Amino acid sequence: ENEIKHRLIHNNDGTDALGNLWFHQRPLSLNDVNAYVDMVSNSQVTTFMMCTGSDFFYYRSKYGRVIGDDNDGELNCGDDSITARNLKRYYENHLNLEKEGTDIISASLNRAKSNGMEAFITYRMNDLHFNDTSAGCPIMYSDFWYNHPEYWTNDDTPGWNGSRALDFAHQEVRDHKLAIISEQLEKYDMIDGIDLDFMRFIVYFKNGEGRKNAPLMTKLVKDIKAKVDEISEERGHKILLSVRVPITVKDCLDKGLDINEWIQLGLIDFVSLGVHWRGNPSIPVDKFKKDLGNNNIPIYATIDDGGYNPRETFSHGMIRGMASHILAQGGDGIYLFNQYY
């Protein structure tokens, strides 16, 4: 059981589905969600991953609001009517699925399973999409983040909302993330695994403090693994734990992710390498494997949706070339990220 080594992973970030972009943004139904999943079923995709919304939830959580929930009109976005409208549509579509007794995660993953794919939830460990304090749009701020500016890194080195990233040096931040991940593991009983997406976004500590804080992240991954094992035992089958991390062992460590130790301790079942935002046609899979000491853990590499400029898409030929390059270096498979264009 669970002995797949070659995978073609499809990661769905959820917003195109929640916004029902493929079906002219009509009110979302369970049939539409099924049609979304069917688009990648019966292809070579082995593994369907559904994003859970990070700290902006795609389900009713004890730890914050569902994406787009404006607390009955209490929260607004000032003059930014486009953002407000998109957020409202996500929330209304969430309510439509709720009336049908489901949510976007359950619906997607149940369909994926029934279509013969592995089903994973993927959790974005520190999503910065909702941390723009200049936006003046409290509908898009998660309560924990907004109420605790003392937990922000306040280091602007990474740019783009980086100074407002939650700083994992704080025990409270790590406890908050563990609680959310535990809630998701308990809630979604159809899953074959959970993926910790550290590339969204790859900011966990103040610049230069990753290495000294790596033991804190290792402890967090240990705690997550303990929860995964506890749920596996309850359900009578193994739930896998995977991670998506930077493309060199050195970069991982610089960010506080001691990938080598995680593997030595048996905490993770496979690793996906990724870049942030734009695709990289030459991910050094072979070097990564060598730096790990060529142990037997499956290593996949991401083909992102972005080209050399934001929202520029790669041609079909380039995507094939990137896949070929990954596999030729001994990569065990491909991780497709945000490939919904």
Short mmCIF file of C-alpha atoms in Angstrom, two decimals:
data_model
loop_
_atom_site.label_atom_id
_atom_site.label_comp_id
_atom_site.label_asym_id
_atom_site.label_seq_id
_atom_site.Cartn_x
_atom_site.Cartn_y
_atom_site.Cartn_z
CA GLU A 1 0.00 0.00 0.00
CA ASN A 2 1.19 3.54 -0.76
CA GLU A 3 4.29 2.20 -2.50
CA ILE A 4 3.97 4.45 -5.58
CA LYS A 5 7.32 5.90 -6.52
CA HIS A 6 6.65 7.58 -9.86
CA ARG A 7 4.09 10.34 -9.53
CA LEU A 8 2.59 13.03 -11.70
CA ILE A 9 1.15 15.42 -9.14
CA HIS A 10 -1.51 18.01 -9.96
CA ASN A 11 -1.72 20.78 -7.35
CA ASN A 12 -4.92 22.82 -7.50
CA ASP A 13 -4.78 26.10 -5.57
CA GLY A 14 -8.57 26.12 -5.27
CA THR A 15 -9.35 29.66 -6.34
CA ASP A 16 -10.12 28.87 -9.97
CA ALA A 17 -12.49 26.17 -8.75
CA LEU A 18 -14.06 28.29 -6.01
CA GLY A 19 -14.46 31.19 -8.45
CA ASN A 20 -15.83 28.71 -11.02
CA LEU A 21 -13.68 30.30 -13.71
CA TRP A 22 -14.06 27.46 -16.19
CA PHE A 23 -17.83 27.65 -16.12
CA HIS A 24 -18.30 31.37 -16.76
CA GLN A 25 -18.30 32.14 -13.02
CA ARG A 26 -21.81 30.79 -12.63
CA PRO A 27 -22.84 29.79 -9.08
CA LEU A 28 -20.72 26.77 -8.18
CA SER A 29 -22.29 23.34 -7.80
CA LEU A 30 -20.96 19.93 -6.84
CA ASN A 31 -21.35 18.90 -10.49
CA ASP A 32 -19.02 21.72 -11.51
CA VAL A 33 -16.41 20.64 -8.94
CA ASN A 34 -16.62 17.08 -10.27
CA ALA A 35 -16.12 18.41 -13.80
CA TYR A 36 -12.99 20.26 -12.65
CA VAL A 37 -11.47 17.09 -11.26
CA ASP A 38 -12.55 15.10 -14.31
CA MET A 39 -10.47 17.44 -16.48
CA VAL A 40 -7.29 15.93 -15.03
CA SER A 41 -8.61 12.42 -14.42
CA ASN A 42 -7.83 9.60 -16.83
CA SER A 43 -4.65 11.42 -17.83
CA GLN A 44 -1.21 10.48 -16.54
CA VAL A 45 -1.91 12.33 -13.26
CA THR A 46 -1.47 9.94 -10.32
CA THR A 47 -1.97 12.36 -7.44
CA PHE A 48 -4.51 15.16 -6.98
CA MET A 49 -3.57 17.76 -4.37
CA MET A 50 -6.09 20.31 -3.17
CA CYS A 51 -4.97 23.46 -1.40
CA THR A 52 -6.80 24.14 1.87
CA GLY A 53 -6.53 27.94 1.70
CA SER A 54 -3.62 28.35 4.16
CA ASP A 55 -4.83 30.67 6.97
CA PHE A 56 -7.79 31.67 4.80
CA PHE A 57 -9.86 28.57 4.92
CA TYR A 58 -11.80 26.73 2.23
CA TYR A 59 -13.84 25.08 5.00
CA ARG A 60 -15.35 25.96 8.40
CA SER A 61 -12.37 26.12 10.73
CA LYS A 62 -11.99 26.78 14.45
CA TYR A 63 -9.00 28.98 13.57
CA GLY A 64 -10.39 31.64 11.26
CA ARG A 65 -12.93 32.65 8.65
CA VAL A 66 -13.75 31.02 5.35
CA ILE A 67 -12.24 32.93 2.42
CA GLY A 68 -14.47 35.88 1.49
CA ASP A 69 -16.56 35.81 4.67
CA ASP A 70 -17.13 39.50 5.50
CA ASN A 71 -18.75 38.86 8.90
CA ASP A 72 -22.21 39.80 7.60
CA GLY A 73 -21.01 43.01 5.95
CA GLU A 74 -18.92 44.16 8.91
CA LEU A 75 -15.69 43.95 6.84
CA ASN A 76 -15.19 45.66 3.51
CA CYS A 77 -12.54 46.52 0.93
CA GLY A 78 -13.09 50.26 0.62
CA ASP A 79 -12.75 51.27 -3.03
CA ASP A 80 -11.38 47.93 -4.20
CA SER A 81 -14.60 46.55 -5.61
CA ILE A 82 -12.93 43.93 -7.83
CA THR A 83 -11.19 42.20 -4.92
CA ALA A 84 -14.36 42.47 -2.84
CA ARG A 85 -16.45 40.94 -5.64
CA ASN A 86 -14.01 38.03 -6.15
CA LEU A 87 -13.86 37.32 -2.43
CA LYS A 88 -17.62 37.47 -2.16
CA ARG A 89 -17.98 35.01 -5.05
CA TYR A 90 -15.64 32.55 -3.32
CA TYR A 91 -17.70 32.76 -0.17
CA GLU A 92 -21.06 32.46 -1.94
CA ASN A 93 -19.78 29.42 -3.82
CA HIS A 94 -18.55 27.95 -0.55
CA LEU A 95 -22.10 28.40 0.82
CA ASN A 96 -23.55 26.70 -2.29
CA LEU A 97 -21.38 23.64 -1.67
CA GLU A 98 -22.26 23.71 2.01
CA LYS A 99 -25.94 23.42 1.04
CA GLU A 100 -24.98 20.31 -0.90
CA GLY A 101 -23.31 18.96 2.26
CA THR A 102 -19.71 19.40 1.20
CA ASP A 103 -16.86 21.86 0.65
CA ILE A 104 -14.36 22.39 -2.17
CA ILE A 105 -11.73 20.16 -0.52
CA SER A 106 -14.02 17.22 0.29
CA ALA A 107 -15.75 17.41 -3.06
CA SER A 108 -12.50 17.55 -5.06
CA LEU A 109 -10.69 14.83 -3.15
CA ASN A 110 -13.64 12.44 -3.05
CA ARG A 111 -13.97 12.81 -6.82
CA ALA A 112 -10.22 12.32 -7.28
CA LYS A 113 -10.36 9.10 -5.23
CA SER A 114 -13.37 7.79 -7.11
CA ASN A 115 -11.47 8.49 -10.35
CA GLY A 116 -8.53 6.37 -9.16
CA MET A 117 -6.08 9.07 -8.08
CA GLU A 118 -4.25 9.55 -4.81
CA ALA A 119 -5.84 12.38 -2.81
CA PHE A 120 -3.73 14.85 -0.83
CA ILE A 121 -4.42 18.08 0.96
CA THR A 122 -1.66 20.62 0.42
CA TYR A 123 -1.13 23.22 3.10
CA ARG A 124 0.64 26.47 2.28
CA MET A 125 2.86 26.97 5.29
CA ASN A 126 3.06 30.78 5.15
CA ASP A 127 0.89 32.23 2.39
CA LEU A 128 1.54 35.96 1.91
CA HIS A 129 -1.30 36.64 -0.52
CA PHE A 130 -3.41 38.04 2.30
CA ASN A 131 -0.76 40.07 4.14
CA ASP A 132 -0.90 43.33 2.22
CA THR A 133 -1.61 45.95 4.88
CA SER A 134 -1.67 48.68 2.21
CA ALA A 135 -4.67 47.03 0.51
CA GLY A 136 -7.06 48.30 3.17
CA CYS A 137 -9.20 45.19 2.70
CA PRO A 138 -9.86 43.46 6.01
CA ILE A 139 -12.04 40.81 4.36
CA MET A 140 -8.78 39.33 3.10
CA TYR A 141 -6.89 39.42 6.41
CA SER A 142 -6.83 36.30 8.56
CA ASP A 143 -7.77 37.05 12.16
CA PHE A 144 -4.73 35.41 13.78
CA TRP A 145 -2.30 37.28 11.53
CA TYR A 146 -4.12 40.61 11.82
CA ASN A 147 -4.45 40.43 15.61
CA HIS A 148 -0.77 39.58 16.13
CA PRO A 149 1.53 42.03 14.36
CA GLU A 150 4.07 41.20 17.07
CA TYR A 151 4.53 37.82 15.30
CA TRP A 152 5.47 39.35 11.92
CA THR A 153 9.10 39.17 10.74
CA ASN A 154 9.22 42.95 10.12
CA ASP A 155 12.09 42.24 7.71
CA ASP A 156 11.50 43.52 4.20
CA THR A 157 14.45 41.70 2.58
CA PRO A 158 12.24 39.24 0.65
CA GLY A 159 10.01 42.03 -0.75
CA TRP A 160 6.31 41.59 -1.57
CA ASN A 161 4.61 41.38 1.84
CA GLY A 162 7.67 39.59 3.27
CA SER A 163 7.97 41.94 6.23
CA ARG A 164 4.47 40.89 7.26
CA ALA A 165 5.12 37.17 7.06
CA LEU A 166 4.45 35.26 10.27
CA ASP A 167 7.79 34.57 11.98
CA PHE A 168 8.11 30.90 12.93
CA ALA A 169 10.66 31.79 15.62
CA HIS A 170 7.55 32.39 17.78
CA GLN A 171 6.20 29.26 19.45
CA GLU A 172 2.66 30.70 19.11
CA VAL A 173 2.98 30.77 15.31
CA ARG A 174 4.19 27.18 15.16
CA ASP A 175 1.41 26.09 17.55
CA HIS A 176 -1.17 27.87 15.39
CA LYS A 177 0.03 26.10 12.24
CA LEU A 178 0.14 22.71 13.96
CA ALA A 179 -3.42 23.20 15.21
CA ILE A 180 -4.68 24.01 11.69
CA ILE A 181 -2.87 21.06 10.11
CA SER A 182 -4.17 18.73 12.85
CA GLU A 183 -7.72 19.98 12.23
CA GLN A 184 -7.38 19.23 8.51
CA LEU A 185 -5.96 15.76 9.12
CA GLU A 186 -8.89 14.97 11.42
CA LYS A 187 -11.51 16.44 9.10
CA TYR A 188 -10.61 14.91 5.74
CA ASP A 189 -10.84 11.17 6.14
CA MET A 190 -10.46 10.34 2.45
CA ILE A 191 -6.87 11.56 2.20
CA ASP A 192 -3.86 9.46 1.25
CA GLY A 193 -1.47 12.19 2.32
CA ILE A 194 -0.74 15.77 3.31
CA ASP A 195 1.76 17.99 1.54
CA LEU A 196 3.48 20.84 3.41
CA ASP A 197 4.09 23.50 0.77
CA PHE A 198 7.01 25.53 2.12
CA MET A 199 7.35 27.36 -1.20
CA ARG A 200 4.19 29.34 -0.50
CA PHE A 201 5.89 31.49 0.60
CA ILE A 202 9.49 30.70 1.32
CA VAL A 203 9.77 33.16 4.26
CA TYR A 204 9.81 31.73 7.80
CA PHE A 205 12.35 33.78 9.73
CA LYS A 206 14.12 37.09 9.53
CA ASN A 207 16.73 37.12 6.78
CA GLY A 208 19.87 35.22 7.85
CA GLU A 209 18.19 33.53 10.83
CA GLY A 210 17.05 30.35 9.05
CA ARG A 211 19.97 28.10 9.95
CA LYS A 212 19.98 28.86 13.66
CA ASN A 213 16.20 28.33 13.78
CA ALA A 214 16.19 25.09 11.75
CA PRO A 215 15.71 22.94 14.92
CA LEU A 216 12.40 24.78 15.56
CA MET A 217 11.13 23.79 12.10
CA THR A 218 12.37 20.22 12.55
CA LYS A 219 10.40 20.03 15.81
CA LEU A 220 7.29 21.34 14.00
CA VAL A 221 7.64 18.72 11.25
CA LYS A 222 8.14 16.05 13.97
CA ASP A 223 4.92 17.18 15.66
CA ILE A 224 3.05 17.10 12.34
CA LYS A 225 4.44 13.63 11.62
CA ALA A 226 3.29 12.42 15.06
CA LYS A 227 -0.23 13.66 14.26
CA VAL A 228 -0.12 12.01 10.81
CA ASP A 229 0.93 8.71 12.42
CA GLU A 230 -1.80 8.96 15.07
CA ILE A 231 -4.47 9.49 12.40
CA SER A 232 -2.97 6.72 10.22
CA GLU A 233 -3.31 4.30 13.10
CA GLU A 234 -6.91 5.35 13.80
CA ARG A 235 -7.85 4.84 10.15
CA GLY A 236 -5.90 1.65 9.67
CA HIS A 237 -3.88 2.85 6.69
CA LYS A 238 -0.74 4.90 6.20
CA ILE A 239 -1.15 8.61 5.46
CA LEU A 240 1.86 10.04 3.66
CA LEU A 241 3.65 13.26 4.61
CA SER A 242 5.38 15.15 1.81
CA VAL A 243 7.09 18.54 1.52
CA ARG A 244 7.72 21.05 -1.26
CA VAL A 245 10.98 22.91 -0.66
CA PRO A 246 13.67 24.99 -2.46
CA ILE A 247 15.78 23.40 -5.19
CA THR A 248 19.09 23.05 -3.33
CA VAL A 249 19.83 21.55 0.08
CA LYS A 250 21.74 24.74 0.94
CA ASP A 251 18.75 26.97 0.09
CA CYS A 252 16.52 24.75 2.24
CA LEU A 253 18.84 25.11 5.21
CA ASP A 254 19.24 28.86 4.72
CA LYS A 255 15.45 29.12 5.03
CA GLY A 256 15.37 26.99 8.19
CA LEU A 257 14.41 23.69 6.55
CA ASP A 258 16.87 20.91 7.45
CA ILE A 259 15.64 18.55 4.77
CA ASN A 260 18.53 16.14 5.38
CA GLU A 261 17.60 15.68 9.01
CA TRP A 262 13.91 15.28 8.21
CA ILE A 263 14.74 12.41 5.88
CA GLN A 264 17.24 10.79 8.32
CA LEU A 265 14.59 10.93 11.06
CA GLY A 266 12.04 9.27 8.73
CA LEU A 267 9.63 12.20 8.99
CA ILE A 268 8.72 12.52 5.30
CA ASP A 269 7.78 10.16 2.49
CA PHE A 270 8.73 12.23 -0.54
CA VAL A 271 10.14 15.62 -1.50
CA SER A 272 9.13 17.99 -4.29
CA LEU A 273 11.54 20.71 -5.36
CA GLY A 274 10.10 24.05 -6.38
CA VAL A 275 10.91 27.61 -7.20
CA HIS A 276 8.76 30.52 -6.23
CA TRP A 277 6.37 32.06 -8.75
CA ARG A 278 8.22 31.53 -12.03
CA GLY A 279 9.12 28.26 -13.62
CA ASN A 280 12.73 27.12 -13.70
CA PRO A 281 13.67 25.00 -16.73
CA SER A 282 16.86 23.65 -15.12
CA ILE A 283 16.05 22.45 -11.60
CA PRO A 284 19.19 20.61 -10.37
CA VAL A 285 17.51 17.35 -9.32
CA ASP A 286 20.70 15.33 -9.69
CA LYS A 287 22.69 17.67 -7.40
CA PHE A 288 19.88 17.64 -4.80
CA LYS A 289 19.89 13.83 -4.75
CA LYS A 290 23.69 13.72 -4.44
CA ASP A 291 23.66 16.27 -1.61
CA LEU A 292 21.20 14.04 0.26
CA GLY A 293 23.58 11.12 -0.12
CA ASN A 294 21.47 9.45 -2.83
CA ASN A 295 19.12 7.79 -0.36
CA ASN A 296 16.01 6.16 -1.69
CA ILE A 297 13.40 8.85 -0.97
CA PRO A 298 11.40 9.85 -4.08
CA ILE A 299 12.31 13.31 -5.40
CA TYR A 300 9.93 15.22 -7.69
CA ALA A 301 10.37 18.63 -9.26
CA THR A 302 7.86 21.38 -9.93
CA ILE A 303 6.84 22.69 -13.29
CA ASP A 304 5.23 25.99 -12.34
CA ASP A 305 2.69 27.81 -14.46
CA GLY A 306 4.85 30.93 -14.82
CA GLY A 307 7.40 31.67 -17.53
CA TYR A 308 10.09 34.31 -17.30
CA ASN A 309 7.65 37.08 -16.54
CA PRO A 310 4.71 36.87 -14.16
CA ARG A 311 1.71 35.22 -15.84
CA GLU A 312 3.67 34.46 -19.00
CA THR A 313 3.01 30.80 -19.74
CA PHE A 314 5.48 28.27 -21.07
CA SER A 315 4.84 26.71 -24.46
CA HIS A 316 3.83 23.06 -24.70
CA GLY A 317 7.32 22.23 -26.05
CA MET A 318 9.05 23.96 -23.14
CA ILE A 319 6.94 22.09 -20.61
CA ARG A 320 7.84 18.78 -22.28
CA GLY A 321 11.49 19.81 -22.29
CA MET A 322 11.39 20.66 -18.58
CA ALA A 323 9.75 17.34 -17.76
CA SER A 324 12.35 15.50 -19.82
CA HIS A 325 15.17 17.35 -18.02
CA ILE A 326 13.76 16.45 -14.58
CA LEU A 327 13.30 12.77 -15.42
CA ALA A 328 16.67 12.47 -17.19
CA GLN A 329 18.41 13.52 -13.96
CA GLY A 330 16.76 10.75 -11.99
CA GLY A 331 13.70 12.66 -10.82
CA ASP A 332 10.93 10.26 -9.80
CA GLY A 333 8.16 12.38 -11.25
CA ILE A 334 6.70 15.81 -11.86
CA TYR A 335 4.73 18.20 -9.64
CA LEU A 336 2.46 20.51 -11.66
CA PHE A 337 1.80 23.72 -9.75
CA ASN A 338 -1.03 26.10 -10.70
CA GLN A 339 -1.38 24.52 -14.13
CA TYR A 340 -4.91 25.67 -14.75
CA TYR A 341 -4.55 28.03 -17.68
#
